[in-house]
């Protein structure tokens, strides 16, 4: 469980990297109004789609308060530009982020833990999000008294965390609170000795040393593998705030073989995610990632299953950087473009069925459920019109629109072999689109290729090798 | 209600750890339906397979289910509100917890088991942050793989959306009294005969399937079959698909009013944690009389009168109705 907790902390930081990249795109790289409007429009569509789920969630007493706050915050023009789904994820996980961030670059003086670093900005309404290292430095103060108190540089309360009977409660100056014990997987890092744990001592003079000491209780070797990962990651990576914590692990703590592999795979995956979501490789360049060296680490150190997942993530990330899409500066985080089927539907005589659902927005994140919007929309198309829709899709000029439309139509009509070929073609056109990979997985499942379904869905494999197998339609599975 | 005391039900009960779907095993064995899906403790899987071999049934594993905390946020949960589990492939069984269960398909033949596996992907959380929701069209394939009546499959595709309507209410609202054979409401208890929602309260295909299942159960354990029939008869209150009660000892006191001894929840879904569930539970606690009037549910008990008014903005659609099966 401790291992899972640690890895979940890693995953949380990946989300923070994503959000950092988004914020950076808008506010630091000067894409300005065009990007803001683009995201605001996408955010509007997203909000309307989620209205039912959000409404239902508001009825839940456990989430009512903070969701109400979130909804109010979302009206802010500042937060609109961040993207609602990023904010959702961040608000759910920000206690974990805070605790991780607190140990990245910290020193304690006079009973207070003072955090200095480029990774944190002042909270807005109790929410903290992170910026990439190019942002200006900001000071956050943490008070360790009976509760953990987070203040900004002017002493204003941002967040207060207190422990009550095994659960953590959070509150901010406005007085709202929520119980997030079940979400605080990362907190186990600091509360559950003797595994990956750091007890937040009330009067510790050096939290860094505290962390090192507690991490030294981890069993078996981790350092060799991690050291190689970090050499592969490049020297400038050490300056990245997300790596400072990992350096502590590297210096001080061994780990089990399984943990070693998990950590290594996670680190590689994180590096890959930095590529993938870092704006066409810019952020990756900033932190000096060296993919060939990382590949060598994967090959030398990891067992086959873990290696495959790590290689898959890294390959996909590299592919994004070197693809024409990256050359056109269309990284996943800012690409909100959808596939527009309104013309095809109109030519097929099905008119305005589904309204704006005739635009299929692609799912790009591994932690989002796939969008079957267009596929589900076909349920409303009269049977006698499906043939005309197929003809209309066949003449679509936009390759991706044509391919995905035909893949969906094949799925709808049970033409699984034809559909798999279209789905594979979609992946070849956009290899970071989750909908394409998952549609291919479902085709494979219907064709009795359960192993390939599991590779994509459970294993998260997105490798060229698997794509080649799907393309060949090989009946022999691994 | 009397749980089964004869084989193979007793062995199935012991291996499964619960009585859910028990009658359907007899249904599959007698051919009333092609297959079913169930969740078997990982540690009991081998013994379970052996038991099925003795019944001449085939089994194929899908994936491992691990529980997630009920308050855990998962992307896509709104589309599959009763699912709150993390999925693991079978090849990672060594990582599973002692409480893990395997999602399996049980069928009258290996071919049908394979058909069910291909057709049905359960929306588990993979990894823990998103539910892998399947395309909606697959519900038709799942229904066909299980052997549900085509009319009921079509009705499911048309009506099953908890945010737009209560499917149960649509089915049963048209009649105040119906045959017990078309009652699917106790489907999450061991005393059931059909799991699918019939297309109507007069669906002859559902009637026939239910009858066949009960007769198949009776072949093994006649008293258990009698308990099933007794469970399917009586007065039922539907609020929505996740809020269904049987009113024990019910006596009619007007067109839409009944007195009763006790209200038994038939939810049976751990993952259902909507406010409506708790609200209705509090409403019926200690109550002995209720009346339905144009969306307003009036309940009396312990010397006081309480109300449950349908809230059209509450997310899941409430559509209260009373139905008596006999």
JSON list of N, CA, C and O in Angstrom, two decimals, chain A residues 399-444:
[
{"chain": "A", "resi": 399, "resn": "UNK", "atom": "N", "xyz": [-8.95, 13.58, -43.37]},
{"chain": "A", "resi": 399, "resn": "UNK", "atom": "CA", "xyz": [-8.66, 12.16, -43.19]},
{"chain": "A", "resi": 399, "resn": "UNK", "atom": "C", "xyz": [-9.08, 11.61, -41.85]},
{"chain": "A", "resi": 399, "resn": "UNK", "atom": "O", "xyz": [-9.66, 10.53, -41.74]},
{"chain": "A", "resi": 400, "resn": "UNK", "atom": "N", "xyz": [-8.82, 12.38, -40.80]},
{"chain": "A", "resi": 400, "resn": "UNK", "atom": "CA", "xyz": [-9.12, 11.89, -39.46]},
{"chain": "A", "resi": 400, "resn": "UNK", "atom": "C", "xyz": [-10.63, 11.80, -39.24]},
{"chain": "A", "resi": 400, "resn": "UNK", "atom": "O", "xyz": [-11.12, 10.86, -38.64]},
{"chain": "A", "resi": 401, "resn": "UNK", "atom": "N", "xyz": [-11.34, 12.79, -39.74]},
{"chain": "A", "resi": 401, "resn": "UNK", "atom": "CA", "xyz": [-12.80, 12.78, -39.63]},
{"chain": "A", "resi": 401, "resn": "UNK", "atom": "C", "xyz": [-13.36, 11.57, -40.35]},
{"chain": "A", "resi": 401, "resn": "UNK", "atom": "O", "xyz": [-14.22, 10.85, -39.85]},
{"chain": "A", "resi": 402, "resn": "UNK", "atom": "N", "xyz": [-12.82, 11.33, -41.55]},
{"chain": "A", "resi": 402, "resn": "UNK", "atom": "CA", "xyz": [-13.32, 10.19, -42.34]},
{"chain": "A", "resi": 402, "resn": "UNK", "atom": "C", "xyz": [-13.04, 8.88, -41.62]},
{"chain": "A", "resi": 402, "resn": "UNK", "atom": "O", "xyz": [-13.93, 8.05, -41.44]},
{"chain": "A", "resi": 403, "resn": "UNK", "atom": "N", "xyz": [-11.81, 8.72, -41.20]},
{"chain": "A", "resi": 403, "resn": "UNK", "atom": "CA", "xyz": [-11.41, 7.44, -40.61]},
{"chain": "A", "resi": 403, "resn": "UNK", "atom": "C", "xyz": [-12.18, 7.14, -39.33]},
{"chain": "A", "resi": 403, "resn": "UNK", "atom": "O", "xyz": [-12.67, 6.03, -39.12]},
{"chain": "A", "resi": 404, "resn": "UNK", "atom": "N", "xyz": [-12.23, 8.12, -38.46]},
{"chain": "A", "resi": 404, "resn": "UNK", "atom": "CA", "xyz": [-12.90, 7.88, -37.18]},
{"chain": "A", "resi": 404, "resn": "UNK", "atom": "C", "xyz": [-14.40, 7.70, -37.39]},
{"chain": "A", "resi": 404, "resn": "UNK", "atom": "O", "xyz": [-15.03, 6.86, -36.74]},
{"chain": "A", "resi": 405, "resn": "UNK", "atom": "N", "xyz": [-14.97, 8.46, -38.31]},
{"chain": "A", "resi": 405, "resn": "UNK", "atom": "CA", "xyz": [-16.39, 8.30, -38.59]},
{"chain": "A", "resi": 405, "resn": "UNK", "atom": "C", "xyz": [-16.71, 6.91, -39.10]},
{"chain": "A", "resi": 405, "resn": "UNK", "atom": "O", "xyz": [-17.67, 6.26, -38.65]},
{"chain": "A", "resi": 406, "resn": "UNK", "atom": "N", "xyz": [-15.85, 6.43, -40.00]},
{"chain": "A", "resi": 406, "resn": "UNK", "atom": "CA", "xyz": [-16.08, 5.08, -40.54]},
{"chain": "A", "resi": 406, "resn": "UNK", "atom": "C", "xyz": [-15.84, 4.02, -39.47]},
{"chain": "A", "resi": 406, "resn": "UNK", "atom": "O", "xyz": [-16.56, 3.01, -39.41]},
{"chain": "A", "resi": 407, "resn": "UNK", "atom": "N", "xyz": [-14.85, 4.25, -38.62]},
{"chain": "A", "resi": 407, "resn": "UNK", "atom": "CA", "xyz": [-14.59, 3.30, -37.53]},
{"chain": "A", "resi": 407, "resn": "UNK", "atom": "C", "xyz": [-15.82, 3.20, -36.63]},
{"chain": "A", "resi": 407, "resn": "UNK", "atom": "O", "xyz": [-16.23, 2.10, -36.24]},
{"chain": "A", "resi": 408, "resn": "UNK", "atom": "N", "xyz": [-16.40, 4.35, -36.30]},
{"chain": "A", "resi": 408, "resn": "UNK", "atom": "CA", "xyz": [-17.58, 4.34, -35.44]},
{"chain": "A", "resi": 408, "resn": "UNK", "atom": "C", "xyz": [-18.75, 3.65, -36.12]},
{"chain": "A", "resi": 408, "resn": "UNK", "atom": "O", "xyz": [-19.49, 2.88, -35.50]},
{"chain": "A", "resi": 409, "resn": "UNK", "atom": "N", "xyz": [-18.90, 3.93, -37.40]},
{"chain": "A", "resi": 409, "resn": "UNK", "atom": "CA", "xyz": [-20.00, 3.30, -38.13]},
{"chain": "A", "resi": 409, "resn": "UNK", "atom": "C", "xyz": [-19.80, 1.78, -38.19]},
{"chain": "A", "resi": 409, "resn": "UNK", "atom": "O", "xyz": [-20.75, 1.00, -38.02]},
{"chain": "A", "resi": 410, "resn": "UNK", "atom": "N", "xyz": [-18.58, 1.35, -38.39]},
{"chain": "A", "resi": 410, "resn": "UNK", "atom": "CA", "xyz": [-18.30, -0.09, -38.41]},
{"chain": "A", "resi": 410, "resn": "UNK", "atom": "C", "xyz": [-18.60, -0.71, -37.06]},
{"chain": "A", "resi": 410, "resn": "UNK", "atom": "O", "xyz": [-19.14, -1.81, -36.97]},
{"chain": "A", "resi": 411, "resn": "UNK", "atom": "N", "xyz": [-18.23, 0.01, -36.00]},
{"chain": "A", "resi": 411, "resn": "UNK", "atom": "CA", "xyz": [-18.51, -0.51, -34.65]},
{"chain": "A", "resi": 411, "resn": "UNK", "atom": "C", "xyz": [-20.01, -0.64, -34.43]},
{"chain": "A", "resi": 411, "resn": "UNK", "atom": "O", "xyz": [-20.50, -1.64, -33.92]},
{"chain": "A", "resi": 412, "resn": "UNK", "atom": "N", "xyz": [-20.70, 0.39, -34.85]},
{"chain": "A", "resi": 412, "resn": "UNK", "atom": "CA", "xyz": [-22.16, 0.41, -34.68]},
{"chain": "A", "resi": 412, "resn": "UNK", "atom": "C", "xyz": [-22.82, -0.76, -35.40]},
{"chain": "A", "resi": 412, "resn": "UNK", "atom": "O", "xyz": [-23.77, -1.37, -34.92]},
{"chain": "A", "resi": 413, "resn": "UNK", "atom": "N", "xyz": [-22.28, -1.07, -36.59]},
{"chain": "A", "resi": 413, "resn": "UNK", "atom": "CA", "xyz": [-22.90, -2.10, -37.41]},
{"chain": "A", "resi": 413, "resn": "UNK", "atom": "C", "xyz": [-22.28, -3.48, -37.20]},
{"chain": "A", "resi": 413, "resn": "UNK", "atom": "O", "xyz": [-22.66, -4.43, -37.88]},
{"chain": "A", "resi": 414, "resn": "UNK", "atom": "N", "xyz": [-21.32, -3.58, -36.30]},
{"chain": "A", "resi": 414, "resn": "UNK", "atom": "CA", "xyz": [-20.73, -4.89, -35.99]},
{"chain": "A", "resi": 414, "resn": "UNK", "atom": "C", "xyz": [-19.72, -5.37, -37.01]},
{"chain": "A", "resi": 414, "resn": "UNK", "atom": "O", "xyz": [-19.44, -6.57, -37.07]},
{"chain": "A", "resi": 415, "resn": "UNK", "atom": "N", "xyz": [-19.17, -4.45, -37.79]},
{"chain": "A", "resi": 415, "resn": "UNK", "atom": "CA", "xyz": [-18.14, -4.81, -38.77]},
{"chain": "A", "resi": 415, "resn": "UNK", "atom": "C", "xyz": [-16.77, -4.63, -38.13]},
{"chain": "A", "resi": 415, "resn": "UNK", "atom": "O", "xyz": [-16.05, -3.67, -38.38]},
{"chain": "A", "resi": 416, "resn": "UNK", "atom": "N", "xyz": [-16.42, -5.56, -37.26]},
{"chain": "A", "resi": 416, "resn": "UNK", "atom": "CA", "xyz": [-15.29, -5.34, -36.37]},
{"chain": "A", "resi": 416, "resn": "UNK", "atom": "C", "xyz": [-13.94, -5.39, -37.08]},
{"chain": "A", "resi": 416, "resn": "UNK", "atom": "O", "xyz": [-13.03, -4.64, -36.74]},
{"chain": "A", "resi": 417, "resn": "UNK", "atom": "N", "xyz": [-13.79, -6.25, -38.05]},
{"chain": "A", "resi": 417, "resn": "UNK", "atom": "CA", "xyz": [-12.48, -6.33, -38.74]},
{"chain": "A", "resi": 417, "resn": "UNK", "atom": "C", "xyz": [-12.23, -5.06, -39.55]},
{"chain": "A", "resi": 417, "resn": "UNK", "atom": "O", "xyz": [-11.15, -4.47, -39.47]},
{"chain": "A", "resi": 418, "resn": "UNK", "atom": "N", "xyz": [-13.23, -4.62, -40.30]},
{"chain": "A", "resi": 418, "resn": "UNK", "atom": "CA", "xyz": [-13.07, -3.37, -41.05]},
{"chain": "A", "resi": 418, "resn": "UNK", "atom": "C", "xyz": [-12.83, -2.21, -40.10]},
{"chain": "A", "resi": 418, "resn": "UNK", "atom": "O", "xyz": [-12.00, -1.34, -40.35]},
{"chain": "A", "resi": 419, "resn": "UNK", "atom": "N", "xyz": [-13.61, -2.20, -39.03]},
{"chain": "A", "resi": 419, "resn": "UNK", "atom": "CA", "xyz": [-13.51, -1.10, -38.08]},
{"chain": "A", "resi": 419, "resn": "UNK", "atom": "C", "xyz": [-12.15, -1.03, -37.41]},
{"chain": "A", "resi": 419, "resn": "UNK", "atom": "O", "xyz": [-11.64, 0.06, -37.15]},
{"chain": "A", "resi": 420, "resn": "UNK", "atom": "N", "xyz": [-11.58, -2.20, -37.12]},
{"chain": "A", "resi": 420, "resn": "UNK", "atom": "CA", "xyz": [-10.26, -2.19, -36.49]},
{"chain": "A", "resi": 420, "resn": "UNK", "atom": "C", "xyz": [-9.24, -1.54, -37.41]},
{"chain": "A", "resi": 420, "resn": "UNK", "atom": "O", "xyz": [-8.38, -0.78, -36.96]},
{"chain": "A", "resi": 421, "resn": "UNK", "atom": "N", "xyz": [-9.35, -1.78, -38.68]},
{"chain": "A", "resi": 421, "resn": "UNK", "atom": "CA", "xyz": [-8.40, -1.17, -39.63]},
{"chain": "A", "resi": 421, "resn": "UNK", "atom": "C", "xyz": [-8.55, 0.34, -39.62]},
{"chain": "A", "resi": 421, "resn": "UNK", "atom": "O", "xyz": [-7.57, 1.09, -39.64]},
{"chain": "A", "resi": 422, "resn": "UNK", "atom": "N", "xyz": [-9.78, 0.82, -39.55]},
{"chain": "A", "resi": 422, "resn": "UNK", "atom": "CA", "xyz": [-9.99, 2.27, -39.49]},
{"chain": "A", "resi": 422, "resn": "UNK", "atom": "C", "xyz": [-9.47, 2.83, -38.17]},
{"chain": "A", "resi": 422, "resn": "UNK", "atom": "O", "xyz": [-8.90, 3.92, -38.12]},
{"chain": "A", "resi": 423, "resn": "UNK", "atom": "N", "xyz": [-9.70, 2.10, -37.09]},
{"chain": "A", "resi": 423, "resn": "UNK", "atom": "CA", "xyz": [-9.24, 2.58, -35.78]},
{"chain": "A", "resi": 423, "resn": "UNK", "atom": "C", "xyz": [-7.72, 2.66, -35.75]},
{"chain": "A", "resi": 423, "resn": "UNK", "atom": "O", "xyz": [-7.15, 3.61, -35.21]},
{"chain": "A", "resi": 424, "resn": "UNK", "atom": "N", "xyz": [-7.06, 1.67, -36.32]},
{"chain": "A", "resi": 424, "resn": "UNK", "atom": "CA", "xyz": [-5.59, 1.70, -36.36]},
{"chain": "A", "resi": 424, "resn": "UNK", "atom": "C", "xyz": [-5.13, 2.90, -37.18]},
{"chain": "A", "resi": 424, "resn": "UNK", "atom": "O", "xyz": [-4.16, 3.59, -36.81]},
{"chain": "A", "resi": 425, "resn": "UNK", "atom": "N", "xyz": [-5.81, 3.16, -38.28]},
{"chain": "A", "resi": 425, "resn": "UNK", "atom": "CA", "xyz": [-5.45, 4.33, -39.10]},
{"chain": "A", "resi": 425, "resn": "UNK", "atom": "C", "xyz": [-5.62, 5.61, -38.30]},
{"chain": "A", "resi": 425, "resn": "UNK", "atom": "O", "xyz": [-4.84, 6.55, -38.43]},
{"chain": "A", "resi": 426, "resn": "UNK", "atom": "N", "xyz": [-6.63, 5.67, -37.46]},
{"chain": "A", "resi": 426, "resn": "UNK", "atom": "CA", "xyz": [-6.83, 6.84, -36.61]},
{"chain": "A", "resi": 426, "resn": "UNK", "atom": "C", "xyz": [-5.66, 7.02, -35.65]},
{"chain": "A", "resi": 426, "resn": "UNK", "atom": "O", "xyz": [-5.17, 8.13, -35.46]},
{"chain": "A", "resi": 427, "resn": "UNK", "atom": "N", "xyz": [-5.23, 5.92, -35.06]},
{"chain": "A", "resi": 427, "resn": "UNK", "atom": "CA", "xyz": [-4.10, 6.01, -34.13]},
{"chain": "A", "resi": 427, "resn": "UNK", "atom": "C", "xyz": [-2.87, 6.52, -34.87]},
{"chain": "A", "resi": 427, "resn": "UNK", "atom": "O", "xyz": [-2.09, 7.33, -34.36]},
{"chain": "A", "resi": 428, "resn": "UNK", "atom": "N", "xyz": [-2.69, 6.05, -36.09]},
{"chain": "A", "resi": 428, "resn": "UNK", "atom": "CA", "xyz": [-1.53, 6.51, -36.88]},
{"chain": "A", "resi": 428, "resn": "UNK", "atom": "C", "xyz": [-1.61, 8.00, -37.18]},
{"chain": "A", "resi": 428, "resn": "UNK", "atom": "O", "xyz": [-0.59, 8.66, -37.35]},
{"chain": "A", "resi": 429, "resn": "UNK", "atom": "N", "xyz": [-2.82, 8.52, -37.24]},
{"chain": "A", "resi": 429, "resn": "UNK", "atom": "CA", "xyz": [-2.98, 9.95, -37.50]},
{"chain": "A", "resi": 429, "resn": "UNK", "atom": "C", "xyz": [-2.81, 10.79, -36.23]},
{"chain": "A", "resi": 429, "resn": "UNK", "atom": "O", "xyz": [-2.38, 11.93, -36.29]},
{"chain": "A", "resi": 430, "resn": "UNK", "atom": "N", "xyz": [-3.17, 10.22, -35.11]},
{"chain": "A", "resi": 430, "resn": "UNK", "atom": "CA", "xyz": [-3.04, 10.95, -33.85]},
{"chain": "A", "resi": 430, "resn": "UNK", "atom": "C", "xyz": [-2.83, 9.94, -32.73]},
{"chain": "A", "resi": 430, "resn": "UNK", "atom": "O", "xyz": [-3.78, 9.41, -32.17]},
{"chain": "A", "resi": 431, "resn": "UNK", "atom": "N", "xyz": [-1.58, 9.70, -32.43]},
{"chain": "A", "resi": 431, "resn": "UNK", "atom": "CA", "xyz": [-1.27, 8.61, -31.50]},
{"chain": "A", "resi": 431, "resn": "UNK", "atom": "C", "xyz": [-1.47, 8.96, -30.03]},
{"chain": "A", "resi": 431, "resn": "UNK", "atom": "O", "xyz": [-1.30, 8.11, -29.18]},
{"chain": "A", "resi": 432, "resn": "UNK", "atom": "N", "xyz": [-1.82, 10.23, -29.75]},
{"chain": "A", "resi": 432, "resn": "UNK", "atom": "CA", "xyz": [-2.07, 10.57, -28.35]},
{"chain": "A", "resi": 432, "resn": "UNK", "atom": "C", "xyz": [-3.56, 10.68, -28.05]},
{"chain": "A", "resi": 432, "resn": "UNK", "atom": "O", "xyz": [-3.94, 11.07, -26.95]},
{"chain": "A", "resi": 433, "resn": "UNK", "atom": "N", "xyz": [-4.38, 10.31, -28.99]},
{"chain": "A", "resi": 433, "resn": "UNK", "atom": "CA", "xyz": [-5.82, 10.37, -28.76]},
{"chain": "A", "resi": 433, "resn": "UNK", "atom": "C", "xyz": [-6.27, 9.08, -28.09]},
{"chain": "A", "resi": 433, "resn": "UNK", "atom": "O", "xyz": [-6.21, 8.00, -28.69]},
{"chain": "A", "resi": 434, "resn": "UNK", "atom": "N", "xyz": [-6.73, 9.20, -26.87]},
{"chain": "A", "resi": 434, "resn": "UNK", "atom": "CA", "xyz": [-7.16, 8.02, -26.12]},
{"chain": "A", "resi": 434, "resn": "UNK", "atom": "C", "xyz": [-8.35, 7.31, -26.79]},
{"chain": "A", "resi": 434, "resn": "UNK", "atom": "O", "xyz": [-8.45, 6.09, -26.77]},
{"chain": "A", "resi": 435, "resn": "UNK", "atom": "N", "xyz": [-9.25, 8.11, -27.36]},
{"chain": "A", "resi": 435, "resn": "UNK", "atom": "CA", "xyz": [-10.44, 7.50, -27.97]},
{"chain": "A", "resi": 435, "resn": "UNK", "atom": "C", "xyz": [-10.03, 6.51, -29.06]},
{"chain": "A", "resi": 435, "resn": "UNK", "atom": "O", "xyz": [-10.66, 5.46, -29.21]},
{"chain": "A", "resi": 436, "resn": "UNK", "atom": "N", "xyz": [-8.98, 6.82, -29.80]},
{"chain": "A", "resi": 436, "resn": "UNK", "atom": "CA", "xyz": [-8.58, 5.95, -30.90]},
{"chain": "A", "resi": 436, "resn": "UNK", "atom": "C", "xyz": [-8.01, 4.64, -30.39]},
{"chain": "A", "resi": 436, "resn": "UNK", "atom": "O", "xyz": [-8.35, 3.55, -30.85]},
{"chain": "A", "resi": 437, "resn": "UNK", "atom": "N", "xyz": [-7.14, 4.75, -29.40]},
{"chain": "A", "resi": 437, "resn": "UNK", "atom": "CA", "xyz": [-6.56, 3.53, -28.84]},
{"chain": "A", "resi": 437, "resn": "UNK", "atom": "C", "xyz": [-7.63, 2.67, -28.19]},
{"chain": "A", "resi": 437, "resn": "UNK", "atom": "O", "xyz": [-7.66, 1.44, -28.34]},
{"chain": "A", "resi": 438, "resn": "UNK", "atom": "N", "xyz": [-8.51, 3.29, -27.46]},
{"chain": "A", "resi": 438, "resn": "UNK", "atom": "CA", "xyz": [-9.52, 2.51, -26.74]},
{"chain": "A", "resi": 438, "resn": "UNK", "atom": "C", "xyz": [-10.55, 1.93, -27.70]},
{"chain": "A", "resi": 438, "resn": "UNK", "atom": "O", "xyz": [-11.07, 0.83, -27.47]},
{"chain": "A", "resi": 439, "resn": "UNK", "atom": "N", "xyz": [-10.85, 2.64, -28.76]},
{"chain": "A", "resi": 439, "resn": "UNK", "atom": "CA", "xyz": [-11.76, 2.06, -29.76]},
{"chain": "A", "resi": 439, "resn": "UNK", "atom": "C", "xyz": [-11.11, 0.84, -30.39]},
{"chain": "A", "resi": 439, "resn": "UNK", "atom": "O", "xyz": [-11.76, -0.19, -30.59]},
{"chain": "A", "resi": 440, "resn": "UNK", "atom": "N", "xyz": [-9.81, 0.95, -30.68]},
{"chain": "A", "resi": 440, "resn": "UNK", "atom": "CA", "xyz": [-9.09, -0.21, -31.21]},
{"chain": "A", "resi": 440, "resn": "UNK", "atom": "C", "xyz": [-9.15, -1.37, -30.21]},
{"chain": "A", "resi": 440, "resn": "UNK", "atom": "O", "xyz": [-9.31, -2.53, -30.59]},
{"chain": "A", "resi": 441, "resn": "UNK", "atom": "N", "xyz": [-9.05, -1.03, -28.93]},
{"chain": "A", "resi": 441, "resn": "UNK", "atom": "CA", "xyz": [-9.10, -2.07, -27.89]},
{"chain": "A", "resi": 441, "resn": "UNK", "atom": "C", "xyz": [-10.46, -2.78, -27.90]},
{"chain": "A", "resi": 441, "resn": "UNK", "atom": "O", "xyz": [-10.54, -4.00, -27.79]},
{"chain": "A", "resi": 442, "resn": "UNK", "atom": "N", "xyz": [-11.51, -2.00, -28.02]},
{"chain": "A", "resi": 442, "resn": "UNK", "atom": "CA", "xyz": [-12.85, -2.61, -28.03]},
{"chain": "A", "resi": 442, "resn": "UNK", "atom": "C", "xyz": [-13.06, -3.44, -29.29]},
{"chain": "A", "resi": 442, "resn": "UNK", "atom": "O", "xyz": [-13.70, -4.50, -29.24]},
{"chain": "A", "resi": 443, "resn": "UNK", "atom": "N", "xyz": [-12.54, -2.97, -30.41]},
{"chain": "A", "resi": 443, "resn": "UNK", "atom": "CA", "xyz": [-12.62, -3.80, -31.62]},
{"chain": "A", "resi": 443, "resn": "UNK", "atom": "C", "xyz": [-11.90, -5.12, -31.38]},
{"chain": "A", "resi": 443, "resn": "UNK", "atom": "O", "xyz": [-12.40, -6.19, -31.72]},
{"chain": "A", "resi": 444, "resn": "UNK", "atom": "N", "xyz": [-10.72, -5.03, -30.81]},
{"chain": "A", "resi": 444, "resn": "UNK", "atom": "CA", "xyz": [-9.93, -6.25, -30.56]},
{"chain": "A", "resi": 444, "resn": "UNK", "atom": "C", "xyz": [-10.71, -7.21, -29.66]},
{"chain": "A", "resi": 444, "resn": "UNK", "atom": "O", "xyz": [-10.73, -8.42, -29.88]}
]
